[in-house]
CSV table of C-alpha atoms and ligand atoms in Angstrom, one decimal:
chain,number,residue,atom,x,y,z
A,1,UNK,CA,0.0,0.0,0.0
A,2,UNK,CA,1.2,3.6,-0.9
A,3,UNK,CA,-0.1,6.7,-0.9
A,4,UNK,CA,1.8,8.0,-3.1
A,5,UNK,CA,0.1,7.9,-6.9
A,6,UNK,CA,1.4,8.3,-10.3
A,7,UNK,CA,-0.2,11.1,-12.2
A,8,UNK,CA,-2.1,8.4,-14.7
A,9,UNK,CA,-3.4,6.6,-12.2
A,10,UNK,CA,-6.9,8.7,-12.0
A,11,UNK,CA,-8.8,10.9,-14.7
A,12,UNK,CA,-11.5,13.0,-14.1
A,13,UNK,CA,-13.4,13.4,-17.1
A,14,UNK,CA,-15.9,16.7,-17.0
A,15,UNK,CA,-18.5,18.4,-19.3
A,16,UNK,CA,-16.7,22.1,-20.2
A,17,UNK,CA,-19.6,23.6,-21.3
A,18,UNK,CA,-23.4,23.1,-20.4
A,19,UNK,CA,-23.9,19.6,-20.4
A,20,UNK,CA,-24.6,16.9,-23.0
A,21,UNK,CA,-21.4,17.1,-24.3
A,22,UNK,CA,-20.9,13.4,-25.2
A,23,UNK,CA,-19.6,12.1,-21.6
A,24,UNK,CA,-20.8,8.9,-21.8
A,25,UNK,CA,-19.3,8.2,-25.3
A,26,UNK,CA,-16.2,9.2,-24.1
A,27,UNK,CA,-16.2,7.2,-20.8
A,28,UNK,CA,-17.6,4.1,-22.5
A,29,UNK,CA,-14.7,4.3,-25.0
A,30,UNK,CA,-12.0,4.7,-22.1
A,31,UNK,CA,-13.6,1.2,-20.1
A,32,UNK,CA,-13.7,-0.6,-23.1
A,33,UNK,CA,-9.5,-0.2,-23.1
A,34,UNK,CA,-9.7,-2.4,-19.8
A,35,UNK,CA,-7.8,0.2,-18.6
A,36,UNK,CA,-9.9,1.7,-15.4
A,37,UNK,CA,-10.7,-0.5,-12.8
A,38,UNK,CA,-13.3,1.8,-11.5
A,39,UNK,CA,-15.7,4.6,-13.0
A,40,UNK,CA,-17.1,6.9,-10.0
A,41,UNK,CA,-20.0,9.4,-10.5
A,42,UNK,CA,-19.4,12.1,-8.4
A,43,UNK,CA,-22.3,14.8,-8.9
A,44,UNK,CA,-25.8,14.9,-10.0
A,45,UNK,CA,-28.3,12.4,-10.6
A,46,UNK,CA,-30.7,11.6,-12.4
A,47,UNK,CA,-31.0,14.9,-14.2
A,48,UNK,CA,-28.1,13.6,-16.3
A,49,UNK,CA,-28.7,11.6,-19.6
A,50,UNK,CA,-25.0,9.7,-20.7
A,51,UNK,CA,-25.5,8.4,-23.8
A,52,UNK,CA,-23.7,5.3,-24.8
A,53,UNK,CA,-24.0,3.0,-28.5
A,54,UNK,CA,-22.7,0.1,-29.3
A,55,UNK,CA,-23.9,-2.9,-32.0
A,56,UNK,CA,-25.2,-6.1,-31.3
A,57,UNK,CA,-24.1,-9.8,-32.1
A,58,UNK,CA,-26.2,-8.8,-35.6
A,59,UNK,CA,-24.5,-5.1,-36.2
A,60,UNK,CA,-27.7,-3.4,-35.7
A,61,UNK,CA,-26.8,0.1,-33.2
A,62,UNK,CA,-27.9,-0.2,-29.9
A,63,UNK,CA,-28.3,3.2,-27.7
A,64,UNK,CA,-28.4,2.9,-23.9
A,65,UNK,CA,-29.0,6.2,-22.1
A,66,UNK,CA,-27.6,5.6,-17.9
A,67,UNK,CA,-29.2,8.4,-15.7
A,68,UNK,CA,-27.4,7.3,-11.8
A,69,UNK,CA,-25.2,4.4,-13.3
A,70,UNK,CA,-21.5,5.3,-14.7
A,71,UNK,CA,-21.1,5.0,-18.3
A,72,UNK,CA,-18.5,2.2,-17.5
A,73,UNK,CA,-21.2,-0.4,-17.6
A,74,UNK,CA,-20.0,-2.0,-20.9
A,75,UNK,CA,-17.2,-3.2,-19.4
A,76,UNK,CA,-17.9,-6.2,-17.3
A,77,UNK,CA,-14.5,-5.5,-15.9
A,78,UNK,CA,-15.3,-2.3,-14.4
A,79,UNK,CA,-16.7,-2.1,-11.5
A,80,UNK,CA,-19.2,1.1,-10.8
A,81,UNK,CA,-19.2,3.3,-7.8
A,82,UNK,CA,-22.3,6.1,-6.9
A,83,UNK,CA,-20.6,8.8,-5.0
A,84,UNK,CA,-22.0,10.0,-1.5
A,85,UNK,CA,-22.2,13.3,-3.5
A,86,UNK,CA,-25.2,12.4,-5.8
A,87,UNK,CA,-29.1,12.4,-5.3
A,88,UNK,CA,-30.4,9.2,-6.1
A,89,UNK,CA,-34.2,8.3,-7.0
A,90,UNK,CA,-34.4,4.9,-6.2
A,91,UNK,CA,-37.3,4.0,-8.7
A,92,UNK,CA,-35.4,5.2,-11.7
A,93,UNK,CA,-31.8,3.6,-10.3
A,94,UNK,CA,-33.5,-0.1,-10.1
A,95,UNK,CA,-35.2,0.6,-13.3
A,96,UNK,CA,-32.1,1.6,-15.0
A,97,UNK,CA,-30.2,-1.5,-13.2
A,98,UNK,CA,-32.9,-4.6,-14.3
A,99,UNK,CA,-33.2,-3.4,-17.8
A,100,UNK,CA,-29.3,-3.4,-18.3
A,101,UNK,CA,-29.8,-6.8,-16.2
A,102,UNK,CA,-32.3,-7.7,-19.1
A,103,UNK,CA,-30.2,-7.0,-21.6
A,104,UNK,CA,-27.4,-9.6,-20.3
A,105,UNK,CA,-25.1,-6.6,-18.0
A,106,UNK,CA,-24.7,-8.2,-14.8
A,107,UNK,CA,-24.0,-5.6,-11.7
A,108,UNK,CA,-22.9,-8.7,-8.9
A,109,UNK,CA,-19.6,-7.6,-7.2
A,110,UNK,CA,-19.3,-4.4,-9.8
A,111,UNK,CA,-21.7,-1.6,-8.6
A,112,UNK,CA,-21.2,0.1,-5.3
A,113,UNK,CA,-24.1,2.9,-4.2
A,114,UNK,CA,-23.0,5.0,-1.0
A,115,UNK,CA,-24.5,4.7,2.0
A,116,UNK,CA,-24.0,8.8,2.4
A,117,UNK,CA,-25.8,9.5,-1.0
A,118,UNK,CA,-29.0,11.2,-0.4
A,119,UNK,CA,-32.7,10.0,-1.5
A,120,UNK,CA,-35.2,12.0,-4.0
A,121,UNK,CA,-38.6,11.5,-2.3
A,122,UNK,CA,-41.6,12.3,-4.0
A,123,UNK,CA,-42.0,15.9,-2.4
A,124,UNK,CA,-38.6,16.6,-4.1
A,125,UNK,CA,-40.2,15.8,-7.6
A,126,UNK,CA,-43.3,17.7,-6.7
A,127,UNK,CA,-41.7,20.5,-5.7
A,128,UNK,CA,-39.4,20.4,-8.4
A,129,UNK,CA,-42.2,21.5,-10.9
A,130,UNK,CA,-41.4,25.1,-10.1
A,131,UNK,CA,-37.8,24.9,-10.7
A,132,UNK,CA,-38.5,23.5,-13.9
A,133,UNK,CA,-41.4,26.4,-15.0
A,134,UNK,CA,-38.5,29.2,-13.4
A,135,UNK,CA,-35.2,27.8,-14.1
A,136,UNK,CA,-35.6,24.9,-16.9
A,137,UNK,CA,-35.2,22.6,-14.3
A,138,UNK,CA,-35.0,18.8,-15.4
A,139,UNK,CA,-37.9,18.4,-13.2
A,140,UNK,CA,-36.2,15.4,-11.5
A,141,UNK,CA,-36.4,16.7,-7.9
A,142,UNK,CA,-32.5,17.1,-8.1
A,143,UNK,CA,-32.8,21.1,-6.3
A,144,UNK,CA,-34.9,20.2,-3.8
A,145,UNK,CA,-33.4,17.1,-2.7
A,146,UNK,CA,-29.8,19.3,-2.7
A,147,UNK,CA,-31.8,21.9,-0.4
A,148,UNK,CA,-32.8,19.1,2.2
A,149,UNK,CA,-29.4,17.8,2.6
A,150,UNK,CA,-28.0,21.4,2.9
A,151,UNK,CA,-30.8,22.1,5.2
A,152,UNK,CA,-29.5,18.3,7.4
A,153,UNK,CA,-33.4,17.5,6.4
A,154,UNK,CA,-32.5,15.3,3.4
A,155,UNK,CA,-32.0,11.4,3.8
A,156,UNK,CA,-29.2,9.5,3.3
A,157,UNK,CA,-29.6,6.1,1.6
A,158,UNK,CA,-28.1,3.8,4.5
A,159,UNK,CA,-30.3,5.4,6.7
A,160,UNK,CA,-33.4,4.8,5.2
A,161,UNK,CA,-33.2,1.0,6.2
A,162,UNK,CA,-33.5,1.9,10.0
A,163,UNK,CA,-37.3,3.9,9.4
A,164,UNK,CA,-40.4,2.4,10.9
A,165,UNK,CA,-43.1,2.3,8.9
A,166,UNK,CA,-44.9,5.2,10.5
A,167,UNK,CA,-41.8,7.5,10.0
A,168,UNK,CA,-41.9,5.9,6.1
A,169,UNK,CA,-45.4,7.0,6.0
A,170,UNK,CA,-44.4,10.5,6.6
A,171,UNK,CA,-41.2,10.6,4.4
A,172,UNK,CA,-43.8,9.3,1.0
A,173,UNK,CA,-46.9,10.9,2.4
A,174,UNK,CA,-48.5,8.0,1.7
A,175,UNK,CA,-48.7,5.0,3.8
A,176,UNK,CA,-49.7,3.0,0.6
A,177,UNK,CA,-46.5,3.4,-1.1
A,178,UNK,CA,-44.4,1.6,1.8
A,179,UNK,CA,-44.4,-1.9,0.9
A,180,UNK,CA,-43.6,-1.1,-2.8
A,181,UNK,CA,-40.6,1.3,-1.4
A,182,UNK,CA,-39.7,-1.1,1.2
A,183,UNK,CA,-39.3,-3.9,-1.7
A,184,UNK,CA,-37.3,-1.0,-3.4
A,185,UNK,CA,-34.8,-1.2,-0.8
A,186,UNK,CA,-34.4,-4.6,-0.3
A,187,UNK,CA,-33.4,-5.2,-4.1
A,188,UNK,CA,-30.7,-2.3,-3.8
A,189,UNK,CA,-29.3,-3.1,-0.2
A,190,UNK,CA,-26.9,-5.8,-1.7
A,191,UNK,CA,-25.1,-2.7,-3.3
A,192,UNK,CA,-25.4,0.1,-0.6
A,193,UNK,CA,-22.1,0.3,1.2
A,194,UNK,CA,-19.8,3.4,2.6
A,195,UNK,CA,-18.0,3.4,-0.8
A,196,UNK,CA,-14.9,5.3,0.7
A,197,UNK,CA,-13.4,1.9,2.0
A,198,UNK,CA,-14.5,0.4,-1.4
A,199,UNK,CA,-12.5,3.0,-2.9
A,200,UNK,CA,-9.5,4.4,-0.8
A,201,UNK,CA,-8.6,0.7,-0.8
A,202,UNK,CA,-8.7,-0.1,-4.5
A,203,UNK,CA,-7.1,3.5,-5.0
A,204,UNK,CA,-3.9,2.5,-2.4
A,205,UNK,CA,-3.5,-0.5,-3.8
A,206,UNK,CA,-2.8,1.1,-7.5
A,207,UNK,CA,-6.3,0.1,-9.1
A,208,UNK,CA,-7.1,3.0,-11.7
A,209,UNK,CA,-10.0,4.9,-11.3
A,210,UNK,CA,-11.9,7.5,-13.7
A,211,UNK,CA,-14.3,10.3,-11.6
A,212,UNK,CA,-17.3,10.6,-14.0
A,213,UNK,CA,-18.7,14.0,-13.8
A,214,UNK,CA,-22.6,15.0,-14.6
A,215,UNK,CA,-23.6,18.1,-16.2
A,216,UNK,CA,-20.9,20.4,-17.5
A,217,UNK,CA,-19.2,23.2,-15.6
A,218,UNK,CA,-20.9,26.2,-16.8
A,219,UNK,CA,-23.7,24.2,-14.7
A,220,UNK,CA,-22.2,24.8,-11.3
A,221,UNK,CA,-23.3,25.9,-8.4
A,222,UNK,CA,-20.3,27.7,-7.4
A,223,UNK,CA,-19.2,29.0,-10.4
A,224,UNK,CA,-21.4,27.7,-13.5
A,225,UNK,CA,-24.1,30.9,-14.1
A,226,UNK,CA,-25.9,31.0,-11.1
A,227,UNK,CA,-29.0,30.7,-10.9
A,228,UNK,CA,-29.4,28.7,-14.3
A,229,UNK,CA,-27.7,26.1,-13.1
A,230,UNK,CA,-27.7,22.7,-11.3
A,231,UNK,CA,-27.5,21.9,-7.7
A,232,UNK,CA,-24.7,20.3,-7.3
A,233,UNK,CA,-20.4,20.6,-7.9
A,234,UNK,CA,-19.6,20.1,-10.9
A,235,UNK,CA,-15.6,20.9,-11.0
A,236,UNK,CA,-12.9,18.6,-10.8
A,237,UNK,CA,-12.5,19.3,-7.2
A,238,UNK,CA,-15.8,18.0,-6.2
A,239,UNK,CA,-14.6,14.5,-7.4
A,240,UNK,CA,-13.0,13.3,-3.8
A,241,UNK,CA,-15.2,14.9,-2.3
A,242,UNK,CA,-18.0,13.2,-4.0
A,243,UNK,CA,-16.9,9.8,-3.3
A,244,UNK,CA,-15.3,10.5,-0.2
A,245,UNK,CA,-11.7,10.0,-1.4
A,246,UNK,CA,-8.2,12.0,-0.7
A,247,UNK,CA,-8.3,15.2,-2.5
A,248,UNK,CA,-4.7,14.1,-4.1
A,249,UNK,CA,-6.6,11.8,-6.2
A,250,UNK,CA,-7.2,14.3,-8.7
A,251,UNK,CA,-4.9,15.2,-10.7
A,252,UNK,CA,-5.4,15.0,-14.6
A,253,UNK,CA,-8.0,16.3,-15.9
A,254,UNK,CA,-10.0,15.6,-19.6
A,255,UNK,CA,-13.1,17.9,-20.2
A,256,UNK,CA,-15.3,17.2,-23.1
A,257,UNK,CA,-16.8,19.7,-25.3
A,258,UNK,CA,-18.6,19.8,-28.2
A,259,UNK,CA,-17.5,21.0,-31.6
A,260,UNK,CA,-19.9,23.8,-31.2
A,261,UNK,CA,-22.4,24.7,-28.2
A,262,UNK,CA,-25.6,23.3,-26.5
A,263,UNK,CA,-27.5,24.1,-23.4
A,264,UNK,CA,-31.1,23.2,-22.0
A,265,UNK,CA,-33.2,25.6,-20.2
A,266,UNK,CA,-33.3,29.0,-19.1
A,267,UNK,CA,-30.0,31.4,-18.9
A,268,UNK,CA,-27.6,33.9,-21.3
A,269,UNK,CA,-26.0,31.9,-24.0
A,270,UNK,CA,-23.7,34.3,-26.2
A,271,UNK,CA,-23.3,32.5,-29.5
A,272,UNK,CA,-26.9,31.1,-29.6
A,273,UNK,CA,-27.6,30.4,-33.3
A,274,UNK,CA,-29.8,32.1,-36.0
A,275,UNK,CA,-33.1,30.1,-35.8
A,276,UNK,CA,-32.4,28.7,-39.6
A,277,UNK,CA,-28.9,27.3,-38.4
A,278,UNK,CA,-30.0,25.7,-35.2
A,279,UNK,CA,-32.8,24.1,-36.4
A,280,UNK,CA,-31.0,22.5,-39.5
A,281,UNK,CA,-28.2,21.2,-36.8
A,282,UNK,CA,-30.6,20.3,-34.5
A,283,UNK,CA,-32.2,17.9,-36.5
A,284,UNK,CA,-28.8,16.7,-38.5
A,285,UNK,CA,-27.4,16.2,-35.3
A,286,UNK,CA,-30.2,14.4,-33.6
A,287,UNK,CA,-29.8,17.5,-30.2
A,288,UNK,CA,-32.9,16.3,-28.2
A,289,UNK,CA,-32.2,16.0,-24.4
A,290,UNK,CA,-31.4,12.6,-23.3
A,291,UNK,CA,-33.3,13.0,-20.3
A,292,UNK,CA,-36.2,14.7,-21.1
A,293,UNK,CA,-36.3,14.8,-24.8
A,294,UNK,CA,-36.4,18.8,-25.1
A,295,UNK,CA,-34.9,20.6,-27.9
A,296,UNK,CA,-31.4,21.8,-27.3
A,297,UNK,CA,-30.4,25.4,-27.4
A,298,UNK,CA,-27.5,25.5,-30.0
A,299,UNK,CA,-24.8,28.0,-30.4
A,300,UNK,CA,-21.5,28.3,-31.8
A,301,UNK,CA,-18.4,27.0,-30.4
A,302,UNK,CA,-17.1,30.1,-27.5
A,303,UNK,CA,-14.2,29.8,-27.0
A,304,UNK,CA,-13.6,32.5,-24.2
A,305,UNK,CA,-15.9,30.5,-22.3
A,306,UNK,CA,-14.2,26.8,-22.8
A,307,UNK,CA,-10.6,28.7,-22.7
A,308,UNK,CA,-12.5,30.3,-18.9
A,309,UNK,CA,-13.3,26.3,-17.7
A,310,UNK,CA,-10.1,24.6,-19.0
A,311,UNK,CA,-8.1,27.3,-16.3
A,312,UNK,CA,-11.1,27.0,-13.6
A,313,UNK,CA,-11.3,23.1,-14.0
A,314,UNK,CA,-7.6,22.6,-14.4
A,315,UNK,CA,-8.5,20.6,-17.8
A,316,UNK,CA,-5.2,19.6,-19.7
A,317,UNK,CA,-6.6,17.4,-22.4
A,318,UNK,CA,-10.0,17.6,-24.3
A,319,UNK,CA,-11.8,15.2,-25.9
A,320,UNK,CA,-14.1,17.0,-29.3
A,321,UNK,CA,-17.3,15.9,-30.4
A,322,UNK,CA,-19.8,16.5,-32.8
A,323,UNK,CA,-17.1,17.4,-35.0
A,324,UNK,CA,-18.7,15.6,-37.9
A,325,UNK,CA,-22.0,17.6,-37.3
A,326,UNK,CA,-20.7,20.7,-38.0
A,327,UNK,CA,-19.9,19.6,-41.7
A,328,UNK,CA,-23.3,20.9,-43.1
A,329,UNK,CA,-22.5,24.6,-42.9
A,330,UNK,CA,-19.8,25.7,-45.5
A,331,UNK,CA,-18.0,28.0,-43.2
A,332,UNK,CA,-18.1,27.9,-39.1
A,333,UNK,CA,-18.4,31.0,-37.5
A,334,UNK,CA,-16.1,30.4,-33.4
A,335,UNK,CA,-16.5,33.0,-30.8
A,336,UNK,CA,-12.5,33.9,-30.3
A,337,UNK,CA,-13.5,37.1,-28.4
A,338,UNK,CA,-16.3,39.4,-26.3
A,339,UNK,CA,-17.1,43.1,-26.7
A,340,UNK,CA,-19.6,45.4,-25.7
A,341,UNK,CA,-19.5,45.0,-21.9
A,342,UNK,CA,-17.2,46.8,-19.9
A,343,UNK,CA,-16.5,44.6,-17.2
A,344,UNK,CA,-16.5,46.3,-13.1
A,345,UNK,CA,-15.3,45.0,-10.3
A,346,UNK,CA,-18.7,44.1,-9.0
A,347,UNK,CA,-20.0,42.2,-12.0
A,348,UNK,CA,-21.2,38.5,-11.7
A,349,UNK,CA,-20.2,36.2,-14.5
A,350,UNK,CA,-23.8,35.4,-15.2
A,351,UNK,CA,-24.5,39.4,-16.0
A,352,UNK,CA,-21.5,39.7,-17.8
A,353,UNK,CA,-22.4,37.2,-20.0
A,354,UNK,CA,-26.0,38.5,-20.4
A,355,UNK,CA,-24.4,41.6,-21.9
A,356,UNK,CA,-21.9,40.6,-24.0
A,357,UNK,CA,-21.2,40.7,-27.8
A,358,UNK,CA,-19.7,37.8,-29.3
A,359,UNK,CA,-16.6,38.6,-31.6
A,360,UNK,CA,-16.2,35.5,-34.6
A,361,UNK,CA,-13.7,34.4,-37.0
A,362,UNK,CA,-15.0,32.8,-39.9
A,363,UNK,CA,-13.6,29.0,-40.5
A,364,UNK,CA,-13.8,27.1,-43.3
A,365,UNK,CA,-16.2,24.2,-43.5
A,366,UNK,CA,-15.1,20.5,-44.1
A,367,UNK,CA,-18.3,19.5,-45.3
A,368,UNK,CA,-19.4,15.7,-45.6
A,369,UNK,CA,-15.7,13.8,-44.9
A,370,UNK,CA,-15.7,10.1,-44.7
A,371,UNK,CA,-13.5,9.6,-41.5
A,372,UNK,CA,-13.2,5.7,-41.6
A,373,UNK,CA,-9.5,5.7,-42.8
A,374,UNK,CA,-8.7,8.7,-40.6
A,375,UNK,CA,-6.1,7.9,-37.4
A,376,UNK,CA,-4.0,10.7,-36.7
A,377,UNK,CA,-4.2,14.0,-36.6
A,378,UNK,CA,-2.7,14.4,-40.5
A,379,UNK,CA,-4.9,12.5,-42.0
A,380,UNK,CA,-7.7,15.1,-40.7
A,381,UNK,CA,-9.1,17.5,-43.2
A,382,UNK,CA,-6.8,21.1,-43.1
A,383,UNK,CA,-10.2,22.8,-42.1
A,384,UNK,CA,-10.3,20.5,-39.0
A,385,UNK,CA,-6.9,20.4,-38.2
A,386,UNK,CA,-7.1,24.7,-38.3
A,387,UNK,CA,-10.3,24.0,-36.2
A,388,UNK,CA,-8.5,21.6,-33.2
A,389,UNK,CA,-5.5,24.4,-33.1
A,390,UNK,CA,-7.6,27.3,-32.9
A,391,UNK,CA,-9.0,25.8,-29.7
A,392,UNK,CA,-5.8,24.4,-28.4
A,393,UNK,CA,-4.1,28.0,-29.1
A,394,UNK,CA,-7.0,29.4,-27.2
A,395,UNK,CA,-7.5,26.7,-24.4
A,396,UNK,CA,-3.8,25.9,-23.9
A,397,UNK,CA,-5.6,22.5,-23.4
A,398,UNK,CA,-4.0,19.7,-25.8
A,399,UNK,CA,-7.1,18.1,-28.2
A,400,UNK,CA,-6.4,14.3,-27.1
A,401,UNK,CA,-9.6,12.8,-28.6
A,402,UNK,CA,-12.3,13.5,-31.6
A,403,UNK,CA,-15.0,11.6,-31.8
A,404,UNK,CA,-17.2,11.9,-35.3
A,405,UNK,CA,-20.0,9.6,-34.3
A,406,UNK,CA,-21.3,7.8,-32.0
A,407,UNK,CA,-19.1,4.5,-31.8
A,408,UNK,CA,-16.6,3.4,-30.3
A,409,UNK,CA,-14.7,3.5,-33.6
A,410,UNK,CA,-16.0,6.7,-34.1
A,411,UNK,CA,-13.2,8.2,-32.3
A,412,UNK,CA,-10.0,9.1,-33.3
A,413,UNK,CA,-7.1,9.4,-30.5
A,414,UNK,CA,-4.5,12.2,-31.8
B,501,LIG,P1,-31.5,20.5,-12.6
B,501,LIG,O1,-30.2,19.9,-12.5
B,501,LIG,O2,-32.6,19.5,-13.0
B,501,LIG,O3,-31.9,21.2,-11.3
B,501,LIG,O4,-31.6,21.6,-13.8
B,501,LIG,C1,-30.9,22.8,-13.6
B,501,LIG,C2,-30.3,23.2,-15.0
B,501,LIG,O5,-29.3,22.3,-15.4
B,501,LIG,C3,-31.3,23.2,-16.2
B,501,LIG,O6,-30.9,24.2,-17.1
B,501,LIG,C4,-31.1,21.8,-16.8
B,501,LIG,O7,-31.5,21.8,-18.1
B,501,LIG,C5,-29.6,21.7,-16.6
B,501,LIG,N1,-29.1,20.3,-16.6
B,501,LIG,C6,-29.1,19.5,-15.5
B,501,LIG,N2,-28.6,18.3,-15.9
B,501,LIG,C7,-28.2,18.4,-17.1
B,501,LIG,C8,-27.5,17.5,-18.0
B,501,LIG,O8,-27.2,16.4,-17.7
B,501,LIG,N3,-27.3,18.0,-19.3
B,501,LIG,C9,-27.6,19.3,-19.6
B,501,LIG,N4,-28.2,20.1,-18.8
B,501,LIG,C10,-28.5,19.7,-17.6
């Protein structure tokens, strides 16, 4: 046992924009290598969506979408921790859990839920309903549960097992739905455990573990743009906190971003598209919420906004996505710059950003490319390859990863 880690022996990947940005993809891609031990979600719950696609035994695409679970569930290898720092709805976890059970994905010995993580009760949801009308909420309780555990009036999952069935009553507000949340419990106990041990262990022992952030970290609390944002951390730095590990376990950093922009809900959005160009990427590109199926917001990539999170979130590498989507327009217009808003002292980021006036160079498009034969970074169009240095020059973040579709071959490692 040591504690003294090598700088590859963690990686926590992140959203560095609003969410959606292809997450799961990228973390399904990184188990399949056999290389992480572990995947940990950190943050969130349910209000996230991770897509992941593979093929079956006949070829034919199959799309799981994981809300609680990590995206390393591909990997019977990999073994899946849920971080004392997420909100869990236990109706949608065991939902999520049997149909990946019916589809062959066994979770025995593999999927650790913390004790410490607290519950979405039904109260949560309903009072959820105004986030959602104010804020463009998910609607999946996620605010409200964060309130009650901020408030010490939340419920932590281990906890649970200990209430009588009058104080059960209370908690549902419904002495009806008991039994059915009592039978809940009893199919997820196996898993529940106080993960820290399950993971300080496997970490001092040298087992590699990848902290899978939710959302994206213009989403957080602390410094995403309050108040359109989640409820939760979403930096980097929540990571050991959010599974309850050393703070030294973080140390490398990958954030995700699209090729170009996307958020859901309410809140200022610089580079938002002209109505003609969003809708005819919007329905190219398939950019539907995976959770709740709204249309996405779409803008141009910013880069003094993904330049902003790669300092804040110490990102090193990135991973691009979506880069094939943004072959339909024959030139891309990137953000490089703000003006119009002279910035004082005072000034939140959020109202800074209402005010602002993006600045664009025009880039040329690389229209319909057939990527199948593509493997390095030379054999990339020149219009991409003056794309991916535009954003490293910008980000001083190195472009690790481009993914141009949805599988895992999609992706090309530079
Ligand atoms: P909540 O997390 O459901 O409270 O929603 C707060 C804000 O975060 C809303 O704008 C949501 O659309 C957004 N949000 C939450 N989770 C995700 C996500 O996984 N992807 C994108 N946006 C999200």
């Amino acid at each position: 046992m040591t504690n003294v880690i090598e700088f590859n022996q963690t990686l926590t990947v992140v959203g560095a924009q609003w969410g959606d940005e292809g997450k799961g993809r990228v973390i399904d891609y990184l188990a399949a290598t056999g290389e992480w031990q572990y995947v940990a979600r950190f943050n969130g719950g349910p209000n996230a969506g991770h897509s992941i696609h593979t093929l079956d035994s006949e070829n034919k695409p199959i799309k799981h979408v994981v809300h609680h679970l990590p995206s390393g569930i591909l990997n019977p290898n990999t073994k899946l921790v849920l971080g004392n720092g997420m909100v869990l709805d236990l109706e949608r976890l065991l939902k999520e859990i049997e149909d990946l059970e019916k589809g062959g994905i066994s979770f025995e010995n593999r999927l650790f839920v913390s004790s410490h993580a607290h519950v979405i009760l039904p109260s949560h949801l309903k009072a959820d309903e105004e986030n959602q009308k104010r804020l463009g909420s998910t609607g999946r309780g996620i605010g409200p549960a964060y309130a009650d555990k901020i408030n010490r009036s939340g419920i932590m999952l281990g906890d649970l097992y200990d209430l009588t069935t009058d104080q059960l009553t209370t908690m549902l507000g419904n002495k009806r739905a008991v039994p059915k949340f009592r039978k809940l419990l009893n199919r997820i106990e196996p898993y529940v455990r106080d993960v820290f041990w399950e993971l300080t262990n496997a970490y001092q022992s040298g087992n590699k573990i990848l902290f899978e952030g939710a959302q994206g970290l213009l989403l957080d609390i602390d410094n995403g743009t309050y108040p359109y944002v989640t409820s939760s951390n979403v930096f980097p730095s929540y990571a050991p906190l959010g599974v309850g590990i050393t703070p030294a376990a973080v140390r490398r950093v990958l954030g995700i971003a699209k090729a170009f922009t996307s958020r859901v809900g309410t809140g200022p959005f610089p580079t938002e598209m002209a109505e003609s160009d969003s809708t005819a990427l919007r329905e190219h590109a398939g950019e539907f919420g995976s959770t709740t199926g709204r249309p996405r917001r779409l803008g141009w990539l910013d880069l003094p906004l993904l330049s902003r999170m790669c300092v804040q979130g110490g990102i090193s590498e990135l991973a691009l996505t979506r880069l094939d989507s943004l072959g339909i327009f024959e030139s891309v217009p990137v953000c490089v710059n703000y003006t119009g808003m002279e910035k004082t002292h005072r000034m939140t980021f959020t109202k800074y950003l209402e005010g602002v006036t993006p600045e664009y160079t025009m880039m040329d498009g690389w229209g319909d490319v057939n990527f199948n034969n593509i493997q390095t970074y030379h054999q990339l169009p020149s219009a991409i390859r003056r794309y991916i240095d535009l954003i490293e020059n910008q980000c001083r973040a190195r472009v690790r990863y481009v993914s141009v579709g949805p599988l895992r071959h999609q992706m090309i490692e530079l």
